Amino acid sequence: MSKDILKDALEEILNESYEEMTGLDIPDYDFSDSFKEKMEKLTAVPEEKAEKKHRKIGWMAISALTAAAAAVCIWTGVKSTPKLEPKNSDTGNIITATEDSTGVTEVPGGIVRTTAPGTDIKYTVTTTAGSETPITSAEVINGNGNNTVNGGGSTYTRPSGKPAQTPKVTVTTARTSVQAAVTTVTSAHILPHVPEVTVPPDKPHSELDEQTADYERSIVMKKFLASAAAAATLMNVIPTGTQAAYEPPTVDHYMSEYIFPALEDGTVSPDINNDGVFDRYDIAALWSYVIRRVDYLPEGSRLVSDSDLELIAERGDIDQDYMIRMNDLLYFTRYYLYKNGVDPEDLDIYNYPDTNGNVTLTSFYFVDHLKTLAFSDNYLYKYASDLIKNENIDLDFNCDGKADIYDLFEYQMYTYSSYESPFNDSAAKKLVPISSITWDKCNEYHEKNFFDNRSDETLVRYYIFNTPFDADVLNYNNYYDYFNQLISQTSLTAAEKKDMGKSLKALPAAFSSNIKEAALEADLATVTSHSYKLDRQFDADYQDELDEAIADFEAKMLSGTVAPPDANLDGSCDMDDYKTILDFASDLERGNDATTSISLAPDIWDHLDNEFDLNNDGVSGDILDLQIAEAIITKYTNDDSVDLNALLDAFSSDSEAQAADKEAVATVNQIKYLEAFSGKTIERSGDADGDNQMKMNDAVLIMQTISNPDKYQLTTWGEFNSDVANTGDGITPMDALGIQNRLLKK
Amino acid sequence: MELCLDSSAETSSKISFEEIYLKNRRLMMYTAMNILNNFADAEDCVSEAFLRFSKNFEKYSNLDCPKMTSLLVIIVRNAALDKYRENQKICLSETPDEDVGAVSLDSYSFDSVISAIKHLKDEYKDVLMLRYVYGYNINEISVLLKIGSDNVYKRIQRARKALAKILDEGGGKI
């Protein structure tokens, strides 16, 4: 109320003062020429500036709103995904037959390398020296015995009807070189022979598959949403070049200069497990040692035995600094990837059973490590790039006679649909406005890269790095128009077209964002200043929007849904945050960023720039966010009725727990996904209460959660670990019994 | 007098920067001259004020006539005060001040508050005007007055404190 009185009083004075001014007898000043000249220049500028700003604001506001609205539409679309039918366990979606090979094919030139991992899944890997003539085709035989891929590169083919995960098949890989070699990997594990595999319209799947598909979908949605939001924040990307000068590097200078030579010249042996060969199991051995998963997983889950651990302690110091630590693991893994590139077999968790022959969480974590580095160090990119070049893959997915950026846009739509409906191709095709032929061609390519969950991004990068750069590819409007054109060409009704346009609205923004990121990576574009974040205040409706946003945020904050603004990350919400916000606004105005800010530490600047989206509009740290924070802090700093810091503390502890649980759910879902597609389960530890041990109280806790679920609940990990009996059927009394049996056997 | 004769007339966004300049330059010059008593310095302040005004012209051009003219006067007055201090070699940096609690004006009559505001220094009055009448945030005021955001915040706090003091001491009583 005080504020209102003050405002009214000030207005009254302002009007009085204006009346006084109108009554003044002001002389006619004879302004100087320099003053007149200065003012002439100045009067010419503002209108021009205002016009430019108007155009810019219109574009930006629309894009940001589009991204935000599209995100909502996509989520709505996710929820309406049709339910899938349970799978008949007799008709597994996993490949069921391999060549019955009991021996190794003799190839002239002699055997030069053999790897036998010594696990229950027996492989014989044989590399034979080739002739001087480069090998131009490689036969790939899967369970059907009928998939053949031609080309000189390392290839891998997924059998039809199997959405993901590496099949246990016979693979023949050809390397193109003068002294070409042929490596034959032969499965000696004899599986029931199925002479003919027919693919039903719906790919076989189980309820568990549905859960895992949900997980995959959530990953894709997060990616699209992130990209859509990024499209709003990266809109100020401008072109700076015409052709990428390099391809994404797979090895850095430090490694090739200082680390790899020691491995190459024998100073350090890459044969960590001392079995006579350098292969993926050496990486697994060092990983086991460094990560020390053995500390909290059941003893049987170790990938290596105690004696191996002792061996690794002697041989694992890759960088020769007298310590075996994460650096050694990273260097060594990179060296392996450098020498071998991506081999899909390396990324199959079922190639890494523990010392008891079981595939456990340990296997999953190890593959995750390998895959993370393969992606970040561009080996997944290189795999795709080599594949395209060596097999001369036609990227003209839409069959319009040219392979251009719009083919990749359609490929992205394909990936979206295939994650949306992983078991039913015909249903997937209906989700997106691309033709059936295009969808099939995209699918054909995806089959070759199925282990790359980001193959759409990889393709965009390939395009940006390998074609002359046309700045027009950065134009979001192109994709928006193309997308609408595709929808208009479908045979859908007008209402259906409208629904499709609404539900997939984020796709053009997400694709545009991928292109911008690739262009930035290739030094073909640069991001202009962040100052656009302040421009929104000039929008005609800004004040109304701000009032609404403040009220909305305040209501959410008081109900505990969102945290009070902690701009400087000091764990409290006070006037220091207010000052931080002002400093940030000042930086934006001056064109400073995290590195050039004088007042703010880089982490705080980045926090405001990327994580301070108080109105949840996809743009962090813009004028709306800053003014919301300003309003909240100034209002409640002097209001004892609300303790902002208590609200902040309560929210932080809740959100930490929620974040931890989300992470657990995501990881567990990912594991279930792998299990579903491989048809094999990972050994459960029996640790229901999360104390890293399996004891009788775990069995008791399981029974308690069954009999009194209101009082006792298992955590996500606890539930996962407890499902020891008939794994996959959820928590039952049999699991408690299973734990007791295990303990008795001990 | 080149001010808007009809204050109720819609100035709206259609008014051009040049028109605003032509209508207000003399008043602004008069304001600056009253403080500086130096023609060249006053001209500098007027041009400086228009420069600051031009930065957010699109927004300000929507103000009605009294508010727009008053805004220009506020800007030029502060520019002139800055210039005056500069000439006097007075370094006025806003030093940290103790926290000022909320000023409750509920217990005072409206006329008392008006009277108290009139007793305030111009720079305090101006910053309160900009904050509460024009509704500008700290950052916007910072740009208009060409002082740091911290100083704007402190100045608002001080203005409210000074206002409370005047009211407490009965200075606002009529």
Coordinates of N, CA and C in Angstrom, one line a residue, chain A residues 163-279:
Chain A
P163 N 15.3 -54.4 -33.3 CA 15.4 -53.0 -33.3 C 16.8 -52.5 -32.8
A164 N 17.4 -53.2 -31.9 CA 18.7 -52.7 -31.4 C 19.5 -53.8 -30.8
Q165 N 20.7 -53.5 -30.4 CA 21.6 -54.3 -29.7 C 22.3 -55.3 -30.6
T166 N 23.5 -55.6 -30.3 CA 24.3 -56.4 -31.2 C 23.9 -57.9 -31.2
P167 N 23.6 -58.4 -32.3 CA 23.3 -59.9 -32.4 C 24.5 -60.7 -32.3
K168 N 24.4 -61.9 -31.8 CA 25.5 -62.9 -31.8 C 25.5 -63.5 -33.2
V169 N 26.3 -63.0 -34.0 CA 26.3 -63.5 -35.4 C 27.7 -63.6 -35.9
T170 N 27.8 -64.2 -37.0 CA 29.1 -64.3 -37.7 C 29.4 -63.1 -38.5
V171 N 30.5 -62.5 -38.2 CA 30.8 -61.2 -38.9 C 32.1 -61.4 -39.6
T172 N 32.1 -60.9 -40.8 CA 33.4 -60.9 -41.6 C 33.7 -59.4 -41.9
T173 N 34.8 -59.0 -41.5 CA 35.2 -57.6 -41.6 C 36.4 -57.5 -42.6
A174 N 36.3 -56.5 -43.5 CA 37.4 -56.3 -44.4 C 38.0 -54.9 -44.2
R175 N 39.2 -54.8 -44.1 CA 39.9 -53.5 -44.0 C 40.5 -53.2 -45.4
T176 N 40.3 -52.1 -45.8 CA 40.9 -51.7 -47.1 C 42.3 -51.2 -46.9
S177 N 43.2 -51.9 -47.5 CA 44.6 -51.5 -47.5 C 45.3 -52.3 -48.5
V178 N 46.5 -51.9 -48.8 CA 47.3 -52.7 -49.8 C 47.5 -54.1 -49.3
Q179 N 47.9 -54.2 -48.0 CA 48.0 -55.5 -47.4 C 46.7 -55.7 -46.6
A180 N 45.7 -55.9 -47.4 CA 44.3 -56.1 -46.8 C 44.3 -57.3 -45.9
A181 N 43.6 -57.2 -44.9 CA 43.4 -58.4 -44.0 C 41.9 -58.7 -43.8
V182 N 41.7 -59.9 -43.5 CA 40.3 -60.3 -43.3 C 40.2 -60.9 -41.9
T183 N 39.3 -60.4 -41.1 CA 39.1 -60.9 -39.8 C 37.8 -61.6 -39.7
T184 N 37.9 -62.8 -39.3 CA 36.7 -63.6 -39.2 C 36.3 -63.8 -37.7
V185 N 35.2 -63.4 -37.3 CA 34.7 -63.7 -35.9 C 33.7 -64.7 -36.0
T186 N 33.9 -65.8 -35.4 CA 33.0 -66.9 -35.6 C 32.4 -67.3 -34.2
S187 N 31.2 -67.4 -34.1 CA 30.5 -67.8 -32.9 C 30.6 -69.3 -32.8
A188 N 31.1 -69.8 -31.8 CA 31.2 -71.3 -31.6 C 30.0 -71.7 -30.7
H189 N 29.3 -70.8 -30.3 CA 28.1 -71.1 -29.4 C 27.0 -71.5 -30.3
I190 N 26.6 -72.8 -30.2 CA 25.6 -73.3 -31.1 C 24.2 -73.0 -30.5
L191 N 23.4 -72.3 -31.3 CA 22.0 -72.0 -30.9 C 21.1 -72.8 -31.7
P192 N 19.9 -73.0 -31.3 CA 18.9 -73.7 -32.0 C 18.8 -73.1 -33.4
H193 N 18.8 -74.0 -34.4 CA 18.7 -73.5 -35.8 C 17.3 -73.2 -36.2
V194 N 17.1 -72.1 -36.7 CA 15.8 -71.7 -37.2 C 16.0 -71.4 -38.7
P195 N 15.5 -72.3 -39.5 CA 15.8 -72.2 -40.9 C 15.2 -70.9 -41.6
E196 N 14.1 -70.4 -41.1 CA 13.5 -69.3 -41.8 C 13.0 -68.4 -40.8
V197 N 13.3 -67.1 -40.9 CA 12.8 -66.1 -39.9 C 11.8 -65.2 -40.7
T198 N 10.6 -65.2 -40.3 CA 9.6 -64.3 -40.9 C 9.4 -63.2 -40.0
V199 N 9.3 -62.0 -40.6 CA 9.1 -60.8 -39.8 C 7.6 -60.4 -39.8
P200 N 7.0 -60.5 -38.7 CA 5.6 -60.2 -38.7 C 5.4 -58.6 -38.8
P201 N 4.2 -58.2 -39.1 CA 4.0 -56.7 -39.3 C 4.4 -55.9 -38.0
D202 N 4.1 -56.5 -36.9 CA 4.5 -55.9 -35.6 C 5.8 -56.6 -35.2
K203 N 6.8 -55.9 -34.9 CA 8.0 -56.5 -34.5 C 7.7 -57.1 -33.1
P204 N 8.2 -58.3 -32.8 CA 7.9 -59.0 -31.5 C 8.4 -58.1 -30.4
H205 N 7.7 -58.0 -29.4 CA 8.1 -57.2 -28.2 C 7.4 -57.7 -27.0
S206 N 7.9 -57.3 -25.9 CA 7.3 -57.7 -24.6 C 6.9 -56.4 -23.8
E207 N 6.2 -56.7 -22.7 CA 5.9 -55.5 -21.8 C 7.2 -54.8 -21.4
L208 N 8.2 -55.6 -21.2 CA 9.4 -54.9 -20.8 C 10.0 -54.1 -22.0
D209 N 9.8 -54.6 -23.2 CA 10.2 -53.8 -24.4 C 9.5 -52.5 -24.4
E210 N 8.2 -52.5 -24.0 CA 7.4 -51.3 -24.0 C 8.1 -50.3 -23.0
Q211 N 8.4 -50.8 -21.8 CA 9.1 -49.9 -20.9 C 10.4 -49.3 -21.4
T212 N 11.1 -50.2 -22.1 CA 12.4 -49.7 -22.6 C 12.2 -48.8 -23.8
A213 N 11.1 -49.0 -24.6 CA 10.8 -48.1 -25.7 C 10.5 -46.7 -25.1
D214 N 9.8 -46.7 -24.0 CA 9.4 -45.5 -23.3 C 10.7 -44.7 -22.9
Y215 N 11.6 -45.5 -22.5 CA 12.9 -44.9 -22.1 C 13.6 -44.3 -23.3
E216 N 13.6 -45.0 -24.4 CA 14.3 -44.5 -25.6 C 13.5 -43.3 -26.1
R217 N 12.2 -43.3 -26.0 CA 11.4 -42.2 -26.4 C 11.8 -41.0 -25.6
S218 N 11.9 -41.2 -24.3 CA 12.2 -40.1 -23.4 C 13.5 -39.5 -23.7
I219 N 14.5 -40.3 -24.1 CA 15.8 -39.8 -24.5 C 15.6 -38.9 -25.7
V220 N 14.9 -39.4 -26.7 CA 14.7 -38.7 -28.0 C 14.0 -37.4 -27.7
M221 N 13.0 -37.4 -26.9 CA 12.2 -36.2 -26.6 C 13.1 -35.2 -25.9
K222 N 13.9 -35.7 -24.9 CA 14.8 -34.7 -24.2 C 15.7 -34.0 -25.2
K223 N 16.1 -34.9 -26.2 CA 17.1 -34.3 -27.2 C 16.4 -33.3 -28.0
F224 N 15.2 -33.6 -28.4 CA 14.4 -32.7 -29.3 C 14.1 -31.4 -28.5
L225 N 13.7 -31.6 -27.3 CA 13.4 -30.4 -26.5 C 14.6 -29.5 -26.2
A226 N 15.7 -30.2 -25.9 CA 16.9 -29.5 -25.7 C 17.3 -28.7 -27.0
S227 N 17.2 -29.4 -28.1 CA 17.5 -28.8 -29.4 C 16.6 -27.6 -29.7
A228 N 15.3 -27.8 -29.4 CA 14.4 -26.7 -29.7 C 14.7 -25.5 -28.8
A229 N 15.0 -25.8 -27.6 CA 15.4 -24.7 -26.7 C 16.6 -24.0 -27.2
A230 N 17.6 -24.9 -27.6 CA 18.8 -24.3 -28.1 C 18.6 -23.5 -29.4
A231 N 17.6 -23.9 -30.2 CA 17.3 -23.1 -31.4 C 17.0 -21.7 -31.0
A232 N 16.3 -21.6 -29.9 CA 15.9 -20.2 -29.5 C 17.1 -19.5 -29.0
T233 N 18.0 -20.2 -28.3 CA 19.1 -19.4 -27.7 C 20.3 -19.3 -28.7
L234 N 20.3 -20.1 -29.7 CA 21.4 -20.0 -30.6 C 21.0 -19.3 -31.9
M235 N 20.0 -18.5 -31.8 CA 19.5 -18.0 -33.1 C 20.4 -16.9 -33.6
N236 N 21.3 -16.4 -32.8 CA 22.2 -15.4 -33.3 C 23.4 -15.9 -33.9
V237 N 23.3 -17.1 -34.5 CA 24.5 -17.7 -35.1 C 24.6 -17.1 -36.5
I238 N 25.8 -16.6 -36.9 CA 26.0 -16.1 -38.2 C 27.1 -16.8 -38.9
P239 N 27.1 -17.0 -40.2 CA 28.1 -17.7 -40.9 C 29.4 -17.0 -41.0
T240 N 30.5 -17.8 -40.9 CA 31.8 -17.1 -41.0 C 32.7 -17.8 -42.0
G241 N 32.3 -18.9 -42.6 CA 33.2 -19.6 -43.5 C 32.4 -20.3 -44.6
T242 N 33.2 -20.9 -45.5 CA 32.5 -21.5 -46.7 C 32.8 -23.0 -46.8
Q243 N 33.8 -23.5 -46.1 CA 34.1 -24.9 -46.2 C 34.9 -25.3 -44.9
A244 N 34.4 -26.4 -44.3 CA 35.1 -26.8 -43.1 C 36.5 -27.2 -43.5
A245 N 37.5 -26.8 -42.7 CA 38.9 -27.0 -43.0 C 39.4 -28.4 -42.5
Y246 N 38.6 -29.0 -41.7 CA 39.0 -30.3 -41.1 C 37.8 -31.1 -40.8
E247 N 38.1 -32.4 -40.5 CA 37.1 -33.3 -40.1 C 37.2 -33.3 -38.5
P248 N 36.2 -33.7 -37.8 CA 36.3 -33.8 -36.4 C 37.5 -34.7 -36.0
P249 N 38.4 -34.2 -35.2 CA 39.6 -35.0 -34.9 C 39.3 -36.2 -34.0
T250 N 40.0 -37.3 -34.1 CA 39.7 -38.4 -33.3 C 40.8 -38.6 -32.2
V251 N 41.9 -37.9 -32.4 CA 42.9 -38.0 -31.4 C 43.6 -36.6 -31.2
D252 N 43.9 -36.3 -30.0 CA 44.5 -35.0 -29.8 C 46.1 -35.1 -29.8
H253 N 46.6 -33.9 -29.9 CA 48.1 -33.8 -30.0 C 48.8 -34.4 -28.8
Y254 N 48.3 -34.1 -27.6 CA 49.0 -34.6 -26.4 C 49.1 -36.1 -26.5
M255 N 48.0 -36.7 -26.9 CA 48.0 -38.2 -26.8 C 49.0 -38.8 -27.9
S256 N 48.9 -38.2 -29.1 CA 49.7 -38.8 -30.1 C 51.2 -38.4 -29.9
E257 N 51.5 -37.3 -29.2 CA 52.8 -36.9 -29.0 C 53.5 -37.6 -27.8
Y258 N 52.7 -37.8 -26.7 CA 53.3 -38.2 -25.5 C 52.9 -39.6 -25.0
I259 N 51.6 -40.0 -25.3 CA 51.1 -41.2 -24.7 C 51.3 -42.4 -25.6
F260 N 50.8 -42.2 -26.8 CA 50.8 -43.3 -27.7 C 52.2 -43.9 -28.1
P261 N 53.2 -43.0 -28.3 CA 54.5 -43.6 -28.6 C 55.0 -44.7 -27.6
A262 N 54.7 -44.4 -26.3 CA 55.2 -45.4 -25.3 C 54.4 -46.8 -25.5
L263 N 53.2 -46.7 -26.0 CA 52.5 -47.9 -26.2 C 52.9 -48.6 -27.5
E264 N 53.3 -47.7 -28.4 CA 53.7 -48.2 -29.8 C 55.1 -48.9 -29.7
D265 N 56.0 -48.2 -29.0 CA 57.4 -48.8 -29.0 C 57.6 -49.8 -27.9
G266 N 56.6 -50.2 -27.2 CA 56.7 -51.3 -26.3 C 57.2 -50.9 -24.9
T267 N 57.4 -49.6 -24.7 CA 57.8 -49.1 -23.3 C 56.7 -49.5 -22.3
V268 N 55.4 -49.3 -22.8 CA 54.3 -49.8 -21.9 C 53.5 -50.8 -22.8
S269 N 53.2 -51.9 -22.2 CA 52.5 -53.0 -22.9 C 51.0 -52.7 -22.9
P270 N 50.4 -52.8 -24.1 CA 48.9 -52.6 -24.1 C 48.2 -53.9 -23.7
D271 N 49.0 -55.0 -23.5 CA 48.3 -56.2 -23.2 C 48.2 -56.3 -21.6
I272 N 47.2 -55.5 -21.2 CA 47.1 -55.3 -19.7 C 46.8 -56.6 -19.0
N273 N 45.9 -57.4 -19.6 CA 45.6 -58.7 -18.9 C 46.6 -59.9 -19.2
N274 N 47.6 -59.5 -20.0 CA 48.6 -60.5 -20.3 C 48.2 -61.8 -20.9
D275 N 47.2 -61.7 -21.8 CA 46.7 -62.9 -22.5 C 47.3 -63.0 -23.9
G276 N 48.2 -62.2 -24.2 CA 48.9 -62.3 -25.5 C 48.3 -61.4 -26.6
V277 N 47.2 -60.8 -26.4 CA 46.6 -59.9 -27.4 C 46.2 -58.6 -26.8
F278 N 46.1 -57.6 -27.6 CA 45.6 -56.3 -27.2 C 44.2 -56.3 -27.8
D279 N 43.2 -56.3 -26.9 CA 41.8 -56.3 -27.4 C 40.9 -55.6 -26.3

